[in-house]
PDB file of C-alpha atoms in Angstrom:
ATOM      1  CA  MET A   1     -31.426  66.036-161.198  1.00 87.00           C
ATOM      2  CA  ARG A   2     -29.605  64.321-164.524  1.00 89.00           C
ATOM      3  CA  ASN A   3     -27.015  61.717-164.856  1.00 92.00           C
ATOM      4  CA  THR A   4     -25.140  62.845-167.655  1.00 92.00           C
ATOM      5  CA  GLY A   5     -22.346  60.315-166.772  1.00 93.00           C
ATOM      6  CA  SER A   6     -21.301  56.110-167.428  1.00 96.00           C
ATOM      7  CA  GLU A   7     -21.496  55.518-163.501  1.00 96.00           C
ATOM      8  CA  PRO A   8     -24.051  55.475-160.726  1.00 96.00           C
ATOM      9  CA  LEU A   9     -24.346  58.930-159.546  1.00 94.00           C
ATOM     10  CA  GLN A  10     -24.730  59.588-155.580  1.00 94.00           C
ATOM     11  CA  TRP A  11     -26.151  63.543-155.578  1.00 94.00           C
ATOM     12  CA  THR A  12     -26.120  66.309-152.784  1.00 95.00           C
ATOM     13  CA  VAL A  13     -27.979  69.319-153.369  1.00 94.00           C
ATOM     14  CA  ARG A  14     -27.343  72.174-150.800  1.00 95.00           C
ATOM     15  CA  ILE A  15     -29.404  75.263-150.871  1.00 93.00           C
ATOM     16  CA  GLN A  16     -29.000  78.532-148.564  1.00 92.00           C
ATOM     17  CA  LEU A  17     -32.232  80.974-148.155  1.00 90.00           C
ATOM     18  CA  PRO A  18     -32.075  84.381-146.962  1.00 87.00           C
ATOM     19  CA  ALA A  19     -32.567  85.001-143.241  1.00 83.00           C
ATOM     20  CA  GLY A  20     -36.387  84.168-141.929  1.00 86.00           C
ATOM     21  CA  ALA A  21     -36.782  81.471-144.682  1.00 89.00           C
ATOM     22  CA  THR A  22     -37.527  77.805-144.263  1.00 91.00           C
ATOM     23  CA  VAL A  23     -38.076  74.625-145.648  1.00 94.00           C
ATOM     24  CA  THR A  24     -41.233  73.049-144.226  1.00 93.00           C
ATOM     25  CA  GLY A  25     -41.704  69.954-146.456  1.00 93.00           C
ATOM     26  CA  ASP A  26     -39.863  68.126-149.285  1.00 93.00           C
ATOM     27  CA  TRP A  27     -40.870  64.943-151.652  1.00 93.00           C
ATOM     28  CA  GLU A  28     -38.133  62.207-152.669  1.00 93.00           C
ATOM     29  CA  ALA A  29     -35.584  63.126-151.313  1.00 94.00           C
ATOM     30  CA  ASP A  30     -34.148  63.395-147.652  1.00 95.00           C
ATOM     31  CA  ARG A  31     -33.630  66.533-146.004  1.00 96.00           C
ATOM     32  CA  ALA A  32     -31.311  67.467-143.120  1.00 96.00           C
ATOM     33  CA  THR A  33     -29.844  70.723-142.008  1.00 95.00           C
ATOM     34  CA  GLN A  34     -25.963  71.872-141.894  1.00 94.00           C
ATOM     35  CA  ASP A  35     -24.202  74.880-140.903  1.00 92.00           C
ATOM     36  CA  GLY A  36     -27.063  77.012-142.351  1.00 90.00           C
ATOM     37  CA  TRP A  37     -27.622  74.978-145.275  1.00 95.00           C
ATOM     38  CA  TRP A  38     -30.626  73.139-146.186  1.00 95.00           C
ATOM     39  CA  VAL A  39     -29.424  69.469-147.773  1.00 97.00           C
ATOM     40  CA  PHE A  40     -31.436  67.171-149.792  1.00 96.00           C
ATOM     41  CA  THR A  41     -29.471  63.588-150.485  1.00 95.00           C
ATOM     42  CA  PRO A  42     -31.364  60.980-152.682  1.00 91.00           C
ATOM     43  CA  ASP A  43     -33.983  58.261-150.889  1.00 89.00           C
ATOM     44  CA  ARG A  44     -33.953  56.074-153.233  1.00 88.00           C
ATOM     45  CA  GLY A  45     -29.871  55.737-153.849  1.00 90.00           C
ATOM     46  CA  PRO A  46     -27.582  56.682-156.417  1.00 93.00           C
ATOM     47  CA  LEU A  47     -28.983  57.630-159.808  1.00 94.00           C
ATOM     48  CA  ALA A  48     -28.286  55.700-162.637  1.00 96.00           C
ATOM     49  CA  PRO A  49     -26.592  56.363-166.008  1.00 97.00           C
ATOM     50  CA  GLY A  50     -28.823  58.245-168.039  1.00 95.00           C
ATOM     51  CA  ALA A  51     -31.341  58.715-165.387  1.00 95.00           C
ATOM     52  CA  THR A  52     -33.097  61.943-164.453  1.00 93.00           C
ATOM     53  CA  TYR A  53     -34.625  62.144-160.926  1.00 90.00           C
ATOM     54  CA  VAL A  54     -37.069  64.894-159.845  1.00 93.00           C
ATOM     55  CA  PHE A  55     -37.614  66.161-155.982  1.00 92.00           C
ATOM     56  CA  GLY A  56     -39.013  69.012-154.385  1.00 92.00           C
ATOM     57  CA  PHE A  57     -39.326  71.076-151.496  1.00 92.00           C
ATOM     58  CA  ILE A  58     -41.829  73.613-150.230  1.00 92.00           C
ATOM     59  CA  GLY A  59     -40.938  76.441-147.724  1.00 89.00           C
ATOM     60  CA  GLN A  60     -42.055  79.719-145.956  1.00 88.00           C
ATOM     61  CA  ARG A  61     -40.483  82.783-147.505  1.00 84.00           C
ATOM     62  CA  GLY A  62     -38.979  85.059-144.782  1.00 78.00           C
ATOM     63  CA  SER A  63     -40.150  89.041-144.348  1.00 78.00           C
ATOM     64  CA  GLY A  64     -37.350  90.374-146.721  1.00 70.00           C
ATOM     65  CA  ALA A  65     -37.583  91.713-149.744  1.00 65.00           C
ATOM     66  CA  ASP A  66     -34.858  90.120-151.296  1.00 74.00           C
ATOM     67  CA  PHE A  67     -34.868  86.020-151.999  1.00 76.00           C
ATOM     68  CA  LYS A  68     -31.517  85.195-152.614  1.00 81.00           C
ATOM     69  CA  VAL A  69     -30.887  81.547-153.261  1.00 83.00           C
ATOM     70  CA  THR A  70     -27.635  79.738-152.998  1.00 88.00           C
ATOM     71  CA  CYS A  71     -27.435  76.477-154.110  1.00 91.00           C
ATOM     72  CA  THR A  72     -24.711  73.579-154.909  1.00 92.00           C
ATOM     73  CA  VAL A  73     -24.571  70.123-156.505  1.00 90.00           C
ATOM     74  CA  ASN A  74     -22.022  67.546-155.340  1.00 92.00           C
ATOM     75  CA  GLY A  75     -19.871  71.138-154.208  1.00 93.00           C
ATOM     76  CA  THR A  76     -20.555  72.950-157.739  1.00 92.00           C
ATOM     77  CA  VAL A  77     -22.425  76.182-157.656  1.00 92.00           C
ATOM     78  CA  CYS A  78     -25.937  75.786-159.435  1.00 85.00           C
ATOM     79  CA  GLN A  79     -28.402  78.460-160.323  1.00 60.00           C
ATOM     80  CA  ALA A  80     -31.662  77.412-158.078  1.00 49.00           C
ATOM     81  CA  ALA A  81     -34.967  77.648-160.380  1.00 51.00           C
TER      82      ALA A  81
END
């Protein structure tokens, strides 16, 4: 996460995994589930202007061959890495 703005940024990352996949752990973020999405929010408050923040998660893949991940940052669609 990187704040390129001039104000502190309160961020929310939401990911939706394929059926059967799950998140089993995370670091540097708070994690919850909501309506079939995994929701990550900062565990250290808003991100300062010009600052970068790295968080991550681990999980288990489902049994399906297709592994499409849907991701949003503050409601804007992103591309999961």
